[in-house]
Short mmCIF file of C-alpha atoms and ligand atoms in Angstrom, two decimals:
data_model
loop_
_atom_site.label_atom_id
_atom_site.label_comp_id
_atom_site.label_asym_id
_atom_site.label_seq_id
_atom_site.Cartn_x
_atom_site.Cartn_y
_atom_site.Cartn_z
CA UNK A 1 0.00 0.00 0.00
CA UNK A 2 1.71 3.57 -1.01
CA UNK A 3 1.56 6.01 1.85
CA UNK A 4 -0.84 8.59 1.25
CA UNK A 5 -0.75 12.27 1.92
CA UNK A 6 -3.51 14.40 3.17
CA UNK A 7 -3.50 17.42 3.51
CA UNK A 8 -4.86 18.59 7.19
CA UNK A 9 -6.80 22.24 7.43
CA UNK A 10 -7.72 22.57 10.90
CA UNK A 11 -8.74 26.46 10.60
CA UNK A 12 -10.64 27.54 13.14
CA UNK A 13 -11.74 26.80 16.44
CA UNK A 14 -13.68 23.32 16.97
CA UNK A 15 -11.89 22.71 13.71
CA UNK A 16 -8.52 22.56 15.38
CA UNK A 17 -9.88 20.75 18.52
CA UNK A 18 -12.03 17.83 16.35
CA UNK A 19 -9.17 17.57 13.18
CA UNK A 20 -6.76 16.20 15.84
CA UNK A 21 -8.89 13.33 17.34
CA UNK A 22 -10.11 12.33 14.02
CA UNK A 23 -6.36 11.95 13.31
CA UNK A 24 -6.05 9.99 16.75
CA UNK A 25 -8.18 7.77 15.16
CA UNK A 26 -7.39 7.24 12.09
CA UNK A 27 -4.12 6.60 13.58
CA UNK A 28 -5.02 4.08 15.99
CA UNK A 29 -7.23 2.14 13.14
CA UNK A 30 -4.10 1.69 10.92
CA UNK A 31 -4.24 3.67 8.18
CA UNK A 32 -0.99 5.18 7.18
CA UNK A 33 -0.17 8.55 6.06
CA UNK A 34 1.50 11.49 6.22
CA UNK A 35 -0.02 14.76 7.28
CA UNK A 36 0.71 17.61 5.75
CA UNK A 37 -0.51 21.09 7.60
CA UNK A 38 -2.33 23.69 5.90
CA UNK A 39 -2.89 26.99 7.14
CA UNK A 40 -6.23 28.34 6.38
CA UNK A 41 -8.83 30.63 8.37
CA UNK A 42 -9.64 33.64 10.34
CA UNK A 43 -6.48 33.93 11.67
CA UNK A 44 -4.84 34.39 8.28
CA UNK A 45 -7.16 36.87 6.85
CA UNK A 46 -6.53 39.12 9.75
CA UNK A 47 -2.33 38.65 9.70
CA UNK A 48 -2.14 38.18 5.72
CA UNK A 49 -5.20 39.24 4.11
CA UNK A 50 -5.77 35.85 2.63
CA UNK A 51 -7.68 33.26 4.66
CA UNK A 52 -6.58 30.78 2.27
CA UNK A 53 -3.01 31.58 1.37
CA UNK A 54 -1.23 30.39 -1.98
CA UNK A 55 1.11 28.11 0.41
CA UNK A 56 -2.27 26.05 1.05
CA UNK A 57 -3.54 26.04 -2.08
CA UNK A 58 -0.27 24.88 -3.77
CA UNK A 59 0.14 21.58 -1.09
CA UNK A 60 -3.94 21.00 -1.96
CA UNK A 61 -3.11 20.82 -5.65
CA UNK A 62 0.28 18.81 -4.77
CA UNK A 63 -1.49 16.30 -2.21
CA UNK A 64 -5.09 16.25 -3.84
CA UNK A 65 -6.51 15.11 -0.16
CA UNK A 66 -7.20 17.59 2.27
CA UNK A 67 -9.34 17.15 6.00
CA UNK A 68 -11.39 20.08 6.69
CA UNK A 69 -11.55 21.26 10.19
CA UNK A 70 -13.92 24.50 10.41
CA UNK A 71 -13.56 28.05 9.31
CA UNK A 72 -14.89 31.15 11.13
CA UNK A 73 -16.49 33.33 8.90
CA UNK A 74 -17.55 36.95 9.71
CA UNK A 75 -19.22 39.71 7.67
CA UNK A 76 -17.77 41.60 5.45
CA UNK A 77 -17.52 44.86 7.70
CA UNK A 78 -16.36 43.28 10.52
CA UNK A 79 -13.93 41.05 8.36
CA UNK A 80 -12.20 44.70 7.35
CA UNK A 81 -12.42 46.20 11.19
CA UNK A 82 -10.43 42.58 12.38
CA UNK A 83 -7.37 43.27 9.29
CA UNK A 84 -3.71 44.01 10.06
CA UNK A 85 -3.51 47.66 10.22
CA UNK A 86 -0.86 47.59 7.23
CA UNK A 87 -4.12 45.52 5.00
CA UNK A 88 -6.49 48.12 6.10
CA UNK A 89 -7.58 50.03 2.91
CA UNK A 90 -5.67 48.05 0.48
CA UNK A 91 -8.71 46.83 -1.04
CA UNK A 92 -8.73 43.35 0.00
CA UNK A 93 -11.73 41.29 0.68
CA UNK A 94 -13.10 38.77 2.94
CA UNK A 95 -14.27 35.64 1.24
CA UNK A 96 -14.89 32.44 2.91
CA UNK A 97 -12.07 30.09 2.15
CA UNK A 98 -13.76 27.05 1.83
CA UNK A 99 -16.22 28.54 -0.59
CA UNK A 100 -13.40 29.95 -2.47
CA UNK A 101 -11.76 26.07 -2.57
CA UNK A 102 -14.88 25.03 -3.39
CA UNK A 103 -14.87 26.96 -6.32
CA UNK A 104 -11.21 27.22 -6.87
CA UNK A 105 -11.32 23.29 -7.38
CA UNK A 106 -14.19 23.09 -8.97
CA UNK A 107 -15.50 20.87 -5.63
CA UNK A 108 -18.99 20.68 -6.91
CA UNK A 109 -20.15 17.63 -5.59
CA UNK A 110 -21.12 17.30 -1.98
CA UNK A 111 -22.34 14.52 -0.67
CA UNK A 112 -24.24 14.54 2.91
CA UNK A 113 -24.88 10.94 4.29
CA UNK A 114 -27.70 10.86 6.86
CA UNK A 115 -28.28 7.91 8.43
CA UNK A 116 -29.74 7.08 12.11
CA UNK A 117 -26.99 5.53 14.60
CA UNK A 118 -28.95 2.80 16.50
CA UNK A 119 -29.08 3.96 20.01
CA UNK A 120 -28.43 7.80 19.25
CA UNK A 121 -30.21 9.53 22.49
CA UNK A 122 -30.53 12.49 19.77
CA UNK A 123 -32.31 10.69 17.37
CA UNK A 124 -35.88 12.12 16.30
CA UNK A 125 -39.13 10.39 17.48
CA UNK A 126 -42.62 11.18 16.46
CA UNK A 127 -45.85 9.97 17.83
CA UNK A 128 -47.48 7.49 15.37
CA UNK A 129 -50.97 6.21 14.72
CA UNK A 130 -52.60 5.45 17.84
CA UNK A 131 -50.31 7.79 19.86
CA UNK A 132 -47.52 5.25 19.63
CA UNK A 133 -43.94 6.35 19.70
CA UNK A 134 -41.64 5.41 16.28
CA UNK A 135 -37.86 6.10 15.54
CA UNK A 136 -38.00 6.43 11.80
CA UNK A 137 -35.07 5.10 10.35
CA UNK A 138 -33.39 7.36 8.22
CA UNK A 139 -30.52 6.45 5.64
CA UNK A 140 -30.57 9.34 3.08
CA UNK A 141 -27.82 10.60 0.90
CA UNK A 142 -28.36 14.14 0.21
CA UNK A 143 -26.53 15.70 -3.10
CA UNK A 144 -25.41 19.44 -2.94
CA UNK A 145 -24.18 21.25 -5.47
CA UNK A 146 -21.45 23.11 -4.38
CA UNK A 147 -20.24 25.95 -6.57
CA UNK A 148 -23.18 27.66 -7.75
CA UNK A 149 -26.67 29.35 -6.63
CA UNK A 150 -26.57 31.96 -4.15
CA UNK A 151 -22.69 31.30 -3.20
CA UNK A 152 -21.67 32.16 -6.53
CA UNK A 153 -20.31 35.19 -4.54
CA UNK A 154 -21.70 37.56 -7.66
CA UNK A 155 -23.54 40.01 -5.36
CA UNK A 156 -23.69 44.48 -4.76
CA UNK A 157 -24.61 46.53 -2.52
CA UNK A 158 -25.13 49.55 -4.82
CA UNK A 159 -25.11 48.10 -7.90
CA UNK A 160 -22.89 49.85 -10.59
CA UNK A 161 -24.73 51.09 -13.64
CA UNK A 162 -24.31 48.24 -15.82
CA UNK A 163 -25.70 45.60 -13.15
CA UNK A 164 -28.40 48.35 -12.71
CA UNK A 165 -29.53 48.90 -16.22
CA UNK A 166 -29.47 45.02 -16.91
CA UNK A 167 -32.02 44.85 -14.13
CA UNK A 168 -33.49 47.37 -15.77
CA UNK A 169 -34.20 45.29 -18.46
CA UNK A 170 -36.59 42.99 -17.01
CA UNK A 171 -40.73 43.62 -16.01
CA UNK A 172 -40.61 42.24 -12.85
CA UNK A 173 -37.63 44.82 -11.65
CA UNK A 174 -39.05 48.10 -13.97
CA UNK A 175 -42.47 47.45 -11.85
CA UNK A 176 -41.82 46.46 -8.30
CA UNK A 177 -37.87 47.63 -7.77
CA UNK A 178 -37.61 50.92 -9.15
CA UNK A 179 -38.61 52.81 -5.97
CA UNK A 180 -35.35 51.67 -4.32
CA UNK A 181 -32.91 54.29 -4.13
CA UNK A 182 -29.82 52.51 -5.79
CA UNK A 183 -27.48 52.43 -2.77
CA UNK A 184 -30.29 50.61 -0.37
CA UNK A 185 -30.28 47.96 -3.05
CA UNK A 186 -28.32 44.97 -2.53
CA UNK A 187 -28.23 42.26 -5.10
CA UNK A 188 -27.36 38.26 -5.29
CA UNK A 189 -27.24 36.41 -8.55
CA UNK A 190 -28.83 32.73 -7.91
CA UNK A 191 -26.58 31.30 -10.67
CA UNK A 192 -27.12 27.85 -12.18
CA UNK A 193 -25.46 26.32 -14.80
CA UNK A 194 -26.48 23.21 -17.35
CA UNK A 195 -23.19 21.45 -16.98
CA UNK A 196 -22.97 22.07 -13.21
CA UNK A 197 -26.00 21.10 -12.68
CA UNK A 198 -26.59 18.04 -14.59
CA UNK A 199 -22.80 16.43 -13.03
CA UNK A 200 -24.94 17.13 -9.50
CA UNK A 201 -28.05 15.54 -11.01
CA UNK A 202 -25.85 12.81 -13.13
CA UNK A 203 -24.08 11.96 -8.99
CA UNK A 204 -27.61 11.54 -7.38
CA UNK A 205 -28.90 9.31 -10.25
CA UNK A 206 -25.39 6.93 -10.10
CA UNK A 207 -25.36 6.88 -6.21
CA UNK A 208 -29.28 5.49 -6.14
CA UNK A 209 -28.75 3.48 -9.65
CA UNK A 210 -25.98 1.81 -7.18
CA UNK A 211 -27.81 1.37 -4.09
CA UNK A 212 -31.13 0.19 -5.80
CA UNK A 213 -33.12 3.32 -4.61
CA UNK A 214 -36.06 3.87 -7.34
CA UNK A 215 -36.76 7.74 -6.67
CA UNK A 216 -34.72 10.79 -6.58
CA UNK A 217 -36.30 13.80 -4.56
CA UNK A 218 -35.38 17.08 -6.81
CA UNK A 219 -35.77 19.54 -3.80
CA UNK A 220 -35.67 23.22 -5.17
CA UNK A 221 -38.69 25.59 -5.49
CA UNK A 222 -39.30 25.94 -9.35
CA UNK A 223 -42.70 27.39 -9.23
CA UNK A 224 -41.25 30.32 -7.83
CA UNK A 225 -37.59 30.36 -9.03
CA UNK A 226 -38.36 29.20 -12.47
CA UNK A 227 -35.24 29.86 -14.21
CA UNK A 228 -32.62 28.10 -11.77
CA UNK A 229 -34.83 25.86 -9.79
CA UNK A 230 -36.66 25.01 -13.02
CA UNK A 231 -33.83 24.32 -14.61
CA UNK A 232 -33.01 21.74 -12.39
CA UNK A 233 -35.86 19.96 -12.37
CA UNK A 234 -36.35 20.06 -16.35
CA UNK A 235 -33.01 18.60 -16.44
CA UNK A 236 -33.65 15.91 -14.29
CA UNK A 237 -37.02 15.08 -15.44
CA UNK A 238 -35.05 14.48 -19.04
CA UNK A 239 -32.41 12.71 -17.57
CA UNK A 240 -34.70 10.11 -15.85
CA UNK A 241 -36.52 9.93 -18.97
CA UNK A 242 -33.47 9.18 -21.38
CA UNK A 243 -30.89 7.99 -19.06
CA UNK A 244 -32.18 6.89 -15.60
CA UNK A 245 -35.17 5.09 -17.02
CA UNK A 246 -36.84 3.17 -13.65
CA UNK A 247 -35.48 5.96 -11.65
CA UNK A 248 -38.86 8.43 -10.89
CA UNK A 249 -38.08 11.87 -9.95
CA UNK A 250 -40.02 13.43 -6.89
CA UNK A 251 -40.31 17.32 -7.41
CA UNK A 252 -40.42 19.07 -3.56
CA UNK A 253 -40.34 22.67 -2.66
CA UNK A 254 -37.78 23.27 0.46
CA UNK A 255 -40.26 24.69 2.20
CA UNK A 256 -42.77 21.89 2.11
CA UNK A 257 -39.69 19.73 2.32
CA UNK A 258 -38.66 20.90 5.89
CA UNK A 259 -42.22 19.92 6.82
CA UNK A 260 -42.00 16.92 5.31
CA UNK A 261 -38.17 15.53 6.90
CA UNK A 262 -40.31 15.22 10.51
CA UNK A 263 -43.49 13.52 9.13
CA UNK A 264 -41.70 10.91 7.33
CA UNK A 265 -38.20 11.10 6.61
CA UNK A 266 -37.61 7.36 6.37
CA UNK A 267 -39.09 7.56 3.01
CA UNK A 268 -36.40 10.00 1.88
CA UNK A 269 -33.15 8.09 0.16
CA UNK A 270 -31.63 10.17 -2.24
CA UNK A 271 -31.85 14.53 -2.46
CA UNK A 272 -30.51 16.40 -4.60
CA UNK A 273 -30.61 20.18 -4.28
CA UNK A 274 -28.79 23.45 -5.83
CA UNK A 275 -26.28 24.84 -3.26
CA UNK A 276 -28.59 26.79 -0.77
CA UNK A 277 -31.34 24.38 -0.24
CA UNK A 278 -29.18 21.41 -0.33
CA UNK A 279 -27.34 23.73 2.36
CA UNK A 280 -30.38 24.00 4.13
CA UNK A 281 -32.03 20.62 3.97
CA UNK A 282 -28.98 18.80 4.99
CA UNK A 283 -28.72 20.83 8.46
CA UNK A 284 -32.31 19.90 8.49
CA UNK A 285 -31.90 16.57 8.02
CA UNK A 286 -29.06 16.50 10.52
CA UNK A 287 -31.56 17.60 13.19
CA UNK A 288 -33.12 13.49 12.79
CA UNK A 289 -29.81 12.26 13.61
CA UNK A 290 -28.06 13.87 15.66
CA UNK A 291 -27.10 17.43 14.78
CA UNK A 292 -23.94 18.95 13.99
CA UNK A 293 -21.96 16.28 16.21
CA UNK A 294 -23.37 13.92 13.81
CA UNK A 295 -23.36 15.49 10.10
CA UNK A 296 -20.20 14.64 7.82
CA UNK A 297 -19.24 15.51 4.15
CA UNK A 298 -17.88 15.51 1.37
CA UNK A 299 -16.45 17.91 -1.63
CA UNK A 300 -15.39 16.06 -4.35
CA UNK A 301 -14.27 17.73 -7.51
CA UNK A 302 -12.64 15.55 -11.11
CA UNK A 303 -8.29 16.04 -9.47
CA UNK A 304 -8.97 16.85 -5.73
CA UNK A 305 -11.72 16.20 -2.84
CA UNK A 306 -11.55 17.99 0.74
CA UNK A 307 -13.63 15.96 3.69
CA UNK A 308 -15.03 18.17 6.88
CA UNK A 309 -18.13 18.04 9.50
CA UNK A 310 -20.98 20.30 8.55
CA UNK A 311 -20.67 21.87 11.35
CA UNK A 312 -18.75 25.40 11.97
CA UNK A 313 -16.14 26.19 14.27
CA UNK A 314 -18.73 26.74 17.15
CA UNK A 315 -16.53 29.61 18.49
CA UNK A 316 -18.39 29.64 22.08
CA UNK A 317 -16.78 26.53 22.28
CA UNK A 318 -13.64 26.95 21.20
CA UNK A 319 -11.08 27.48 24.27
CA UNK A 320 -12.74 25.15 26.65
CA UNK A 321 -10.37 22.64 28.01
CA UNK A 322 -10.88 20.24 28.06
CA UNK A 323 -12.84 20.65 25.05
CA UNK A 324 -16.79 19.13 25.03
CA UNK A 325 -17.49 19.58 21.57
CA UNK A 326 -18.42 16.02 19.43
CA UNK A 327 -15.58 15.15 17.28
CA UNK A 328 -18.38 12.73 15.68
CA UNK A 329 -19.32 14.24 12.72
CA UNK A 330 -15.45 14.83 11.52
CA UNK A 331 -14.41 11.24 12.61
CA UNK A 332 -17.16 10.25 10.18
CA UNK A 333 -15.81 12.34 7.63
CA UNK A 334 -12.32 11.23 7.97
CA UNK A 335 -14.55 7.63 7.20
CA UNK A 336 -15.86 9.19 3.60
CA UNK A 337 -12.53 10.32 3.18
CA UNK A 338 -11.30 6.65 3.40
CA UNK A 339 -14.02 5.35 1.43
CA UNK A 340 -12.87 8.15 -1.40
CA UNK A 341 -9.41 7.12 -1.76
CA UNK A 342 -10.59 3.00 -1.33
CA UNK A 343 -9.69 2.05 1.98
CA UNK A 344 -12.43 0.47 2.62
CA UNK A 345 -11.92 -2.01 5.11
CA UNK A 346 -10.78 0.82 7.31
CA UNK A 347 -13.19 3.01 6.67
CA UNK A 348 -15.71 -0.17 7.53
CA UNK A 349 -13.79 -0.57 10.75
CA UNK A 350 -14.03 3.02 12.22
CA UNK A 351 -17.42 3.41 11.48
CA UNK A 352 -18.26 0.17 13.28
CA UNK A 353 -16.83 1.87 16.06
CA UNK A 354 -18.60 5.01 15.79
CA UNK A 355 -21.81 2.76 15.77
CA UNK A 356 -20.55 0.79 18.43
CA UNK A 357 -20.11 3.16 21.01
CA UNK A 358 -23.20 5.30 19.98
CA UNK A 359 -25.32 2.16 20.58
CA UNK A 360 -23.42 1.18 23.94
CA UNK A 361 -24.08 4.39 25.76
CA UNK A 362 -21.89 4.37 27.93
CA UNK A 363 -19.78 7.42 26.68
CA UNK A 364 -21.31 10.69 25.38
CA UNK A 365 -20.60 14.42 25.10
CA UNK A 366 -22.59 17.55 25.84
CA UNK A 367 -25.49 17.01 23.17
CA UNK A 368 -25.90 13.62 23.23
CA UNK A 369 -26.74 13.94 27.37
CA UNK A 370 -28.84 17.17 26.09
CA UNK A 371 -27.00 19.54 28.59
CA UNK A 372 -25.98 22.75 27.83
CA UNK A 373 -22.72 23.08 26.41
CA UNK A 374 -21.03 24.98 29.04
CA UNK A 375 -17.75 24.02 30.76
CA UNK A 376 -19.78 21.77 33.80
CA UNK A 377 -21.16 19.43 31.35
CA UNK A 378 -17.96 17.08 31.86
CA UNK A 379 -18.75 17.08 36.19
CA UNK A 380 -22.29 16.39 34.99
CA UNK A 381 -21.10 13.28 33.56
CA UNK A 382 -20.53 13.98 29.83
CA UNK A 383 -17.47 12.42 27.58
CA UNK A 384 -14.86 15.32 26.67
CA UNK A 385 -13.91 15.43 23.14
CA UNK A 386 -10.33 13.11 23.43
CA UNK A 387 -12.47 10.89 25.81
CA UNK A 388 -15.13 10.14 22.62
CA UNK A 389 -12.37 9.75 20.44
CA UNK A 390 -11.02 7.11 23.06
CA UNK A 391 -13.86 4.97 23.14
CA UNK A 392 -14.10 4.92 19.51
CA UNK A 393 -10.59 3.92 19.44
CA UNK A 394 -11.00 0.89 22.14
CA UNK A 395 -13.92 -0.08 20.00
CA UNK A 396 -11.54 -0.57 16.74
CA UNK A 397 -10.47 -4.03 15.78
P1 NAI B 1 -21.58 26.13 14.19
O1 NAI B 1 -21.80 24.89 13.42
O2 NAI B 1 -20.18 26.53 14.43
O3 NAI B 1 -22.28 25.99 15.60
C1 NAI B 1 -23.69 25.98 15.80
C2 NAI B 1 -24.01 25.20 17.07
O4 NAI B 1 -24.02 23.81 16.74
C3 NAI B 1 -22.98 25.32 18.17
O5 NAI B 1 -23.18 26.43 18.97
C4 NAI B 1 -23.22 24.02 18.91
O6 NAI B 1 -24.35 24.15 19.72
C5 NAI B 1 -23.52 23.05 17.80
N1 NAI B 1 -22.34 22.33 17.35
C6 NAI B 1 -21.57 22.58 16.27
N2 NAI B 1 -20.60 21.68 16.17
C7 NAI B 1 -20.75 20.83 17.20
C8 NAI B 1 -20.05 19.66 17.64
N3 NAI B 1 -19.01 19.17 16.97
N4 NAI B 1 -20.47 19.04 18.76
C9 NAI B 1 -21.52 19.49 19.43
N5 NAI B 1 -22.23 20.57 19.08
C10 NAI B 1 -21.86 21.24 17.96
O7 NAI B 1 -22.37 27.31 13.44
P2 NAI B 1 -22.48 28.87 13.74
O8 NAI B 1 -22.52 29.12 15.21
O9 NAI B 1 -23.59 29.33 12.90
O10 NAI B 1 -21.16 29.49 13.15
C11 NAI B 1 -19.95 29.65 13.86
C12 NAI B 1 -18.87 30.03 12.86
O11 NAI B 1 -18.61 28.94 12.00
C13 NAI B 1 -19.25 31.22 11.97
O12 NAI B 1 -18.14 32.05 11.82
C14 NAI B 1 -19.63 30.55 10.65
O13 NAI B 1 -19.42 31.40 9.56
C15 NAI B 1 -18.69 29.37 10.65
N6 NAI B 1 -19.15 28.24 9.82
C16 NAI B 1 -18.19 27.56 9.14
C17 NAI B 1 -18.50 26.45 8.41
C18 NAI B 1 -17.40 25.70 7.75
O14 NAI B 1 -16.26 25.86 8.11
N7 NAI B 1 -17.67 24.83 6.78
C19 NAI B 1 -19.89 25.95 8.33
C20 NAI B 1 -20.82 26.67 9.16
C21 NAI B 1 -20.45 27.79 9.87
MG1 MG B 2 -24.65 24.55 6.64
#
């Protein structure tokens, strides 16, 4: 077996704190690599300017792995107030870095497994017929696409003239926009592409040709947003038709969908959603399972793939120590990351684990004993963040 090298990129708080016991782990289950550390994050916007510096970028394109801790993010005023004061007025400007490596690397694909642990206290109950209590189980793979749509990071505040007279070219702005004095306008382009969207579409119809699931849920709102939504669903609806023939598409709105994941998300197996709803339903669908502690991912582009929890760098969090936070959800992507690169057997191995100790009981952080995350929840009998990873690791083999 040729040692591998991934590419680690802790970033930001909980990043830092759950990127080194998924390491512990993958560690302790055999798998051999070297680790290479990137530098990415808050911390280098505010010393450098760039939050994700050509020096990271250059060992991504060398290494073609990378492990995805957590970035903080912050808005685009109080990115500029946080900058060195040499950066200050030099025109630079905050983008999130792992949108701009989504982009960069053309990481369109992201793939959100949701599936119930047996024995998760978190996991989401609803009272059946006859007032009886079920645990749906839920195993649903949730396609976003990753580049596009609302994160396209085409967006003004004040537009300039040429953005303003294209507006200007269309009914629905001449009648119901033109009131707005220009700079109390701000505008985001919803961008969707044909190619982008049918290699997201093309993903979700592979993944459930291979796993023998007969529908794909399309879950956009095209009655409204005809253009990008609608071109979604047209495209799948043809793709089902000339390619995917036995595979049905389901057509849901996100709204109706939210409403839908608690009545009966069991029936749900494969999703596949432009980048802000698939944003949205997968933190949705997280809620069944777990939460962020839980919720792992994946960005895969054609030369290079980064892996990273769902979850943000939970900043209220971030200096406890010991630290309480669920290392879960990036142990489990560490496990997609194995799966990626075909080590499966080890990948089959950790996630036993994970199961295994999820179903025991016996050890659990903060929000899987529902307390409040505060610095007490380890005296009130709650697992710290090393001691999860260490019953995960006794439970390998
Ligand atoms: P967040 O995901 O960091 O935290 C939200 C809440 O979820 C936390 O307060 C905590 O209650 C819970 N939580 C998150 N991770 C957990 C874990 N591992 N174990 C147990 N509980 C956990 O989202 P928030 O507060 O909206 O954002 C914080 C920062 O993270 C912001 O700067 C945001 O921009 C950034 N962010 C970064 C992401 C990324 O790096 N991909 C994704 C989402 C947010
Ligand atoms: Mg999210």
């Amino acid at each position: 077996m040729t040692k591998r090298t991934i590419v680690t990129l802790p970033g930001d708080g909980i990043g830092k704190v759950v990127l080194n016991q998924a390491i512990r782990v993958l560690d302790a289950a055999g798998f051999e690599a070297d680790y290479v550390h990137g530098d990415i994050g808050w911390e280098f916007w505010c010393k450098e300017g760039d939050p994700f510096p050509l020096r990271t970028q250059k060992l991504l394109e060398q290494h073609k792995i990378g492990l995805f801790g957590a970035i903080t993010s912050k808005p685009k005023d109080k990115a500029e107030l946080e900058l060195a004061p040499e950066l200050k007025e030099k025109g630079v400007v905050y983008y999130s870095p792992i949108v701009s490596m989504r982009q960069k690397y053309d990481l369109d694909i992201c793939l959100r497994p949701i599936k119930t642990f047996k024995g998760n206290p978190l996991n989401f109950i609803r009272r059946g017929f006859g007032g009886v209590i079920e645990e749906p189980l839920v195993e649903c793979m949730i396609f976003r696409q990753n580049t596009e749509c609302l994160y396209s990071g085409v967006e003004w505040t004040n537009p300039p003239d040429q953005v303003y007279d294209a507006l200007m070219t269309h009914k629905k702005f001449r009648d119901n926009f033109t009131w707005c004095p220009r700079p109390e306008l701000a505008v985001s382009a919803r961008i969707f592409t044909k190619k982008y969207t049918g290699r997201i579409l093309k993903a979700a119809f592979e993944y459930a040709k291979a796993h023998g699931f007969d529908t794909v849920t399309v879950c956009e709102k095209p009655n409204v947003i005809r253009e990008t939504s609608g071109m979604m669903l047209k495209l799948a609806q043809e793709m089902a038709k000339n390619e995917y023939q036995g595979i049905r598409i389901q057509n849901t709105n996100i709204d109706a969908q939210m409403m839908w994941l608690t009545k009966n998300p069991e029936t749900y197996h494969v999703i596949v959603a432009g980048n802000m709803f698939g944003d949205i339903v997968s933190d949705g669908f997280a809620g069944l399972i777990g939460g962020l502690g839980f919720a792992c991912s994946a960005n895969i582009g054609p030369d290079i793939a980064v892996f990273e929890p769902t979850h943000g760098s939970a900043p209220k969090y971030a200096d406890f120590n010991p630290s309480i936070v669920n290392p879960i959800a990036m142990i489990l992507s560490a496990v997609m990351m194995l799966e990626h690169i075909g080590e499966n057997a080890i990948a089959t191995k950790i996630g036993k684990a994970v199961a295994d100790v999820v179903e025991e009981g016996k050890v659990k952080t903060y929000d899987m004993m529902k307390l409040p995350g505060t610095p007490d929840a380890i005296s009130k009998g709650a697992a710290s963040t090393s001691q999860m990873a260490d019953a995960i690791i006794a439970k390998l083999i």
